[in-house]
PDB file of C-alpha atoms in Angstrom:
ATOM      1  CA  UNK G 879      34.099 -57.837  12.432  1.00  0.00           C
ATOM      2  CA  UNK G 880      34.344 -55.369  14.948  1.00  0.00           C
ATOM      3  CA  UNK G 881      34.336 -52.665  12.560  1.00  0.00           C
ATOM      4  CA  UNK G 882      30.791 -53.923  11.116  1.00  0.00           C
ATOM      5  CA  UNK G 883      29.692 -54.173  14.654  1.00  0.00           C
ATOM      6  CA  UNK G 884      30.458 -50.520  15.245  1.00  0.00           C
ATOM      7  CA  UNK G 885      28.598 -49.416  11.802  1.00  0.00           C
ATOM      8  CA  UNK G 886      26.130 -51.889  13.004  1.00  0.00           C
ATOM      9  CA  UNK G 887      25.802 -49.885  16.560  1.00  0.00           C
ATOM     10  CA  UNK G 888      25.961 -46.836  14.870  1.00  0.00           C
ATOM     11  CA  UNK G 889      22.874 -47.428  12.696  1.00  0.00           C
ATOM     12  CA  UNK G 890      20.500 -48.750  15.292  1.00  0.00           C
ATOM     13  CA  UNK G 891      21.597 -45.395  17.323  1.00  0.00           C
ATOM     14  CA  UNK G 892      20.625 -43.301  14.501  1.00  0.00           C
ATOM     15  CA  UNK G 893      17.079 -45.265  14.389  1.00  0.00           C
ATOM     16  CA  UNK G 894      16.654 -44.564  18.163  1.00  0.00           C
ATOM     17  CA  UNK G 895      17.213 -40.758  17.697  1.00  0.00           C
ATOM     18  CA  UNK G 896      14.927 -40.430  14.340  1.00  0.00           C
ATOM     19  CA  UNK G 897      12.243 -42.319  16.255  1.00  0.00           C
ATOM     20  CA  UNK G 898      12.852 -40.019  18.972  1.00  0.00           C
ATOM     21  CA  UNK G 899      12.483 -36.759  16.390  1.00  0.00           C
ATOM     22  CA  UNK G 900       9.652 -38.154  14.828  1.00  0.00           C
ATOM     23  CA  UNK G 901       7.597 -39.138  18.194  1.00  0.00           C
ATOM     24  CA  UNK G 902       8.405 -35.346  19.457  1.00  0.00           C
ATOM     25  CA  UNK G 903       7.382 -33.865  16.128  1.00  0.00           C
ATOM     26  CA  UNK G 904       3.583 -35.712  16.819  1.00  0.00           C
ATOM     27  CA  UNK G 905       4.052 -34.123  20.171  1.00  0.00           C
ATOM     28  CA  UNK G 906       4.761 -30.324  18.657  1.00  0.00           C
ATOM     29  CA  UNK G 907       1.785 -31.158  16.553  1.00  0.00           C
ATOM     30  CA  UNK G 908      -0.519 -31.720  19.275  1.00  0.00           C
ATOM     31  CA  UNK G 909       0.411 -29.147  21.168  1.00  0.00           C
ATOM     32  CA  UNK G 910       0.224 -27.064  18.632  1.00  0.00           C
ATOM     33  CA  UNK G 911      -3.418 -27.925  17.915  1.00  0.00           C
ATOM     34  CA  UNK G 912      -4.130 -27.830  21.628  1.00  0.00           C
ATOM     35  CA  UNK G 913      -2.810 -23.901  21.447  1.00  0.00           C
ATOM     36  CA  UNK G 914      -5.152 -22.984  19.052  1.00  0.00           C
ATOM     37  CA  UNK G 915      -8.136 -24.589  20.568  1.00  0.00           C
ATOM     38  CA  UNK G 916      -7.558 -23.049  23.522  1.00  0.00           C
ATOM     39  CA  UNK G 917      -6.995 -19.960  22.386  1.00  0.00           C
ATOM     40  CA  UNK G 918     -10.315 -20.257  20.613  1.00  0.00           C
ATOM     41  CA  UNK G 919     -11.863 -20.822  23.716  1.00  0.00           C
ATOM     42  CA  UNK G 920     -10.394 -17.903  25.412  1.00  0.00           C
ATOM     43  CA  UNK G 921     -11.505 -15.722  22.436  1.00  0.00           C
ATOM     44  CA  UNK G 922     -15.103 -16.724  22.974  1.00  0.00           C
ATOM     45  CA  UNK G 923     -14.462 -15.740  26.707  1.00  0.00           C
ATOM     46  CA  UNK G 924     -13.246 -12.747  25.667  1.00  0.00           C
ATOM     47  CA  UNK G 925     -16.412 -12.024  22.883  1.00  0.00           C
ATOM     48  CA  UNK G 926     -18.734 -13.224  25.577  1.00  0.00           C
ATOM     49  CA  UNK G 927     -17.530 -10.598  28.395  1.00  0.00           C
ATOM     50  CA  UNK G 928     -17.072  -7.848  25.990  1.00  0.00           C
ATOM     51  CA  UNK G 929     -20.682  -8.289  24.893  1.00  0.00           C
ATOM     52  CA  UNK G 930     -22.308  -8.198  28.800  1.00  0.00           C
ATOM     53  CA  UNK G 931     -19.476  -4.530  28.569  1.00  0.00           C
ATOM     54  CA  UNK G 932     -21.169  -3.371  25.698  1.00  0.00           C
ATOM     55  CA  UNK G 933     -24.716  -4.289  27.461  1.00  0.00           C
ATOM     56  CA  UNK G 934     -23.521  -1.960  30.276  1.00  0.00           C
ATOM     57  CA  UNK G 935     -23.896  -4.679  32.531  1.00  0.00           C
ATOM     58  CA  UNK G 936     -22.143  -5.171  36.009  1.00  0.00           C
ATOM     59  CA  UNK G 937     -18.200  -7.155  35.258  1.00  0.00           C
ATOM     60  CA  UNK G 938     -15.756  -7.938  37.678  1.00  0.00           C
ATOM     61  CA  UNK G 939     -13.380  -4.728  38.270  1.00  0.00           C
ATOM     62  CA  UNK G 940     -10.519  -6.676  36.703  1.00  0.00           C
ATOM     63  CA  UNK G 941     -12.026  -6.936  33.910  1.00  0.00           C
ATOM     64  CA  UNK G 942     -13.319  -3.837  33.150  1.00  0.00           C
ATOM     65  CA  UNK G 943      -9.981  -1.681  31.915  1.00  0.00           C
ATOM     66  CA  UNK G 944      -9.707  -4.642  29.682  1.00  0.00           C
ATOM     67  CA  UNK G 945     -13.101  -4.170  27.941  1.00  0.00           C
ATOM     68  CA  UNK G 946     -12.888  -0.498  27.755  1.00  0.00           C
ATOM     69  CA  UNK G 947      -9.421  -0.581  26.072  1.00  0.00           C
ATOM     70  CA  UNK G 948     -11.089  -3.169  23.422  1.00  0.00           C
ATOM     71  CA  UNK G 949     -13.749  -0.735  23.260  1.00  0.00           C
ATOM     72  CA  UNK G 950     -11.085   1.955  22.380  1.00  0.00           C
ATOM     73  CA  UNK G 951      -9.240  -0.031  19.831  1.00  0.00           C
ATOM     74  CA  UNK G 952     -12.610  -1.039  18.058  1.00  0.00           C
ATOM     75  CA  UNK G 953     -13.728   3.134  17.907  1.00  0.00           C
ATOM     76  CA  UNK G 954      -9.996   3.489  16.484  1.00  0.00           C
ATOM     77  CA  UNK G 955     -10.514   0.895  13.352  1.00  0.00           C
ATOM     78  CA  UNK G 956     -13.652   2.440  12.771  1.00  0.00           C
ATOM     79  CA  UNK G 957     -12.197   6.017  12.968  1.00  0.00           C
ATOM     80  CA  UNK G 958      -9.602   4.669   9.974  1.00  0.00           C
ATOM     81  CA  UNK G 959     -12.281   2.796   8.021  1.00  0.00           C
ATOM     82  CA  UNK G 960     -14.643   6.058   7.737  1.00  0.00           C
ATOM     83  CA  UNK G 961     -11.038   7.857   6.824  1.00  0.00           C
ATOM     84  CA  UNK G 962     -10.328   4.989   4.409  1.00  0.00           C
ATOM     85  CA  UNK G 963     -14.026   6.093   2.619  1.00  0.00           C
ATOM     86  CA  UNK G 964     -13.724   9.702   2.688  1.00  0.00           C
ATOM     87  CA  UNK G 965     -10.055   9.406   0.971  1.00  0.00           C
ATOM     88  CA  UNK G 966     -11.834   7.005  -1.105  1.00  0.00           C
ATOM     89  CA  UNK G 967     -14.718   9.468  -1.753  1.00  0.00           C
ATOM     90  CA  UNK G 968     -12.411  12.433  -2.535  1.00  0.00           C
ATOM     91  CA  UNK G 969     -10.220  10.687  -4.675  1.00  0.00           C
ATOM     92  CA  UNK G 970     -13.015   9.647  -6.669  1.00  0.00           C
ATOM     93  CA  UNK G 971     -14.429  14.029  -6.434  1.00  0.00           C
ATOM     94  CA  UNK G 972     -11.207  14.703  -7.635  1.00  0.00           C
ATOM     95  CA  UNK G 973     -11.040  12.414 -10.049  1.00  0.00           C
ATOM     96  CA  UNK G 974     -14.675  13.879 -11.752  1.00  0.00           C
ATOM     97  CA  UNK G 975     -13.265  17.523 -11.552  1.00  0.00           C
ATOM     98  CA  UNK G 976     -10.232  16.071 -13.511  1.00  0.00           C
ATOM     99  CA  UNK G 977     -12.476  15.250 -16.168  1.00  0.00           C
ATOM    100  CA  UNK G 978     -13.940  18.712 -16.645  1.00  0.00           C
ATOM    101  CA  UNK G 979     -11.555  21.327 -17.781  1.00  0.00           C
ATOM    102  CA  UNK G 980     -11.637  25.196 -17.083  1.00  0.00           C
ATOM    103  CA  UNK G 981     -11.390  27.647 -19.400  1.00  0.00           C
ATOM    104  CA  UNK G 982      -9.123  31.020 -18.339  1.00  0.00           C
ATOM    105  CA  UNK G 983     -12.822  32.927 -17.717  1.00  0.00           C
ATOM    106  CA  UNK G 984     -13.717  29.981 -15.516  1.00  0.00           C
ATOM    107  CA  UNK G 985     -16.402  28.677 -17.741  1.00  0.00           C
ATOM    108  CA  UNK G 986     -16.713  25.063 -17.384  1.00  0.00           C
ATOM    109  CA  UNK G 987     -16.093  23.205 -21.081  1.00  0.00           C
ATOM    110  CA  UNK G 988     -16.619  19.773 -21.266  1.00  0.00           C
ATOM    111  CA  UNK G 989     -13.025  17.669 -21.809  1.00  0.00           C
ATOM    112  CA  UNK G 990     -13.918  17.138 -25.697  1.00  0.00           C
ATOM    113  CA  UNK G 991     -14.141  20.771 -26.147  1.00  0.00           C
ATOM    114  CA  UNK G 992     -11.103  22.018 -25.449  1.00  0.00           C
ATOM    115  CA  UNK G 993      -9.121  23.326 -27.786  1.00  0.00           C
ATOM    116  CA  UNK G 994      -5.638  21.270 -28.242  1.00  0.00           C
ATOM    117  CA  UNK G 995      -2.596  23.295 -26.878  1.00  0.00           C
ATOM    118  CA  UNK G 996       0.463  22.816 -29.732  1.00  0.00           C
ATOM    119  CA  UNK G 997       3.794  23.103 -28.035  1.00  0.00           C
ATOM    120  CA  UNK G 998       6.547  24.098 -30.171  1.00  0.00           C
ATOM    121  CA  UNK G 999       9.967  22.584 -30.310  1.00  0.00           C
ATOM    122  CA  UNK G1000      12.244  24.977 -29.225  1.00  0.00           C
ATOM    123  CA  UNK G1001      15.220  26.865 -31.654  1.00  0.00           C
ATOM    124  CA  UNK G1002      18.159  25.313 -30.830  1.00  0.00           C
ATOM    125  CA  UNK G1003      21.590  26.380 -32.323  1.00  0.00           C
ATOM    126  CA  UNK G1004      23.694  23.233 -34.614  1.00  0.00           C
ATOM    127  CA  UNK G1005      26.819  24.343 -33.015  1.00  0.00           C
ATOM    128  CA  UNK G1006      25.384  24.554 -29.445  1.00  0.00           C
ATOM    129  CA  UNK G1007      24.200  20.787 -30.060  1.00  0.00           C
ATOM    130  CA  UNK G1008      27.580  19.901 -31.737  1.00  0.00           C
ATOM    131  CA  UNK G1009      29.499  21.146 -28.776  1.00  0.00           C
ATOM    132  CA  UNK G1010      26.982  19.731 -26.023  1.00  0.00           C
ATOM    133  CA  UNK G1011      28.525  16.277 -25.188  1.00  0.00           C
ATOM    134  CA  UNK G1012      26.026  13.448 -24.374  1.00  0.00           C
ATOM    135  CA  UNK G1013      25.608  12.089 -21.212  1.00  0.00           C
ATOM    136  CA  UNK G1014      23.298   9.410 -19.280  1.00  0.00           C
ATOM    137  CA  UNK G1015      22.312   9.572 -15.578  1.00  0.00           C
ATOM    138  CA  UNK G1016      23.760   6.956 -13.345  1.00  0.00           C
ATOM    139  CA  UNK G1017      20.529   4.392 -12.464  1.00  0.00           C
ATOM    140  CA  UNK G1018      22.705   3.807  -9.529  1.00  0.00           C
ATOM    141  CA  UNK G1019      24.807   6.746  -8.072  1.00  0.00           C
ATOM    142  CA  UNK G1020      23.006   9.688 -10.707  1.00  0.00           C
ATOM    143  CA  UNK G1021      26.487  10.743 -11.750  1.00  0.00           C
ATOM    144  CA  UNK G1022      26.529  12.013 -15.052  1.00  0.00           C
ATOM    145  CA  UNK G1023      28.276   9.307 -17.627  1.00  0.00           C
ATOM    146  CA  UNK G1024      29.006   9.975 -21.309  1.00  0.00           C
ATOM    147  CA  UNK G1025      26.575   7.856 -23.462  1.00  0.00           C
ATOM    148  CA  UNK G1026      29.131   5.405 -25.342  1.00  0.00           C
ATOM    149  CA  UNK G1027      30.192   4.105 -22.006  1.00  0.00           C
ATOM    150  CA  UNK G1028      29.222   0.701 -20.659  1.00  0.00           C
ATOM    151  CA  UNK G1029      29.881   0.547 -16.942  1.00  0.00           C
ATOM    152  CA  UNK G1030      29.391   3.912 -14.822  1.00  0.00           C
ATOM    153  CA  UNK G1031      33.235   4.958 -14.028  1.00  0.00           C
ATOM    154  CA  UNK G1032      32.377   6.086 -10.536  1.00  0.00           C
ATOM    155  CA  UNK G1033      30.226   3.290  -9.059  1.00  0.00           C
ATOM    156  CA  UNK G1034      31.176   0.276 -11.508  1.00  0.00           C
ATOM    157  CA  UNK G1035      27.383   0.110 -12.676  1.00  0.00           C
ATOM    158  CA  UNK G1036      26.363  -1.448 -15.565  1.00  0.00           C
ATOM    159  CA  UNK G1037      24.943   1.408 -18.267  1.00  0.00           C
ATOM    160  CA  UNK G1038      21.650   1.224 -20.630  1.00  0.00           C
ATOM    161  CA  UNK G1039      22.193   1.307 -23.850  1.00  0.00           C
TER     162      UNK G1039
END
């Protein structure tokens, strides 16, 4: 019986303690809540201050480095938005003058006019192919690797077939 007593013991301990847990996880919860109420607050404060800044009207001393270095960070995201357009802007200019090709005079012909460029395949000598062995890159240490083998022999890496 004592050993049933014990278990018995143990249980109702382990009942206390996940009470316990569960009561302080409520807690967390409302203070949690509580944070971000009051830091709601606070931000209103804050909005409600920097406003009477912008205004130009009279603040408490303390409180003046604060709204001028709000006033800083605010020019700054503007600064990046209006770069955030222009790279925008330019990308898009670039991408027109993409569209329209040049001819060597430097007349402008539209992109359906100009004349296709053929590229031909280069002479290449049977035994210079015959002797060339071939050879894959690496994907993970760029070492060349002869094509028939499966695992890289310097880094262990599996090949592409």
């Amino acid at each position: 019986m004592a050993f049933l007593e014990k278990i018995n013991k143990l249980a109702k301990n382990i009942e206390e303690k996940t009470g316990d847990v569960i009561e302080i996880t409520k807690l967390n919860g409302q203070i949690t809540t509580s944070k971000l109420a009051f830091d709601k607050e606070i931000l209103k404060i804050g909005e409600f201050y920097y406003d009477l800044f912008l205004k130009g009207e009279e603040l408490h001393v303390d409180i003046i480095e604060t709204a001028r270095n709000a006033k800083a960070y605010t020019e700054a995201i503007e600064n990046a938005k209006a770069e955030i357009e222009k790279v925008k802007t330019t990308k898009h200019v670039k991408e027109e003058v993409v569209e329209e090709a040049v001819d060597i005079e430097g007349d402008m012909v539209p992109q359906n006019e100009v004349p296709e460029v053929v590229v031909e395949e280069p002479v290449v000598c049977k035994e210079m192919v015959e002797e060339t062995p071939v050879t894959n890159k690496c994907p993970s240490c760029y070492k060349s690797v002869e094509a028939n083998v499966k695992f890289c022999p310097n880094c262990g890496q599996k090949m592409e077939v």
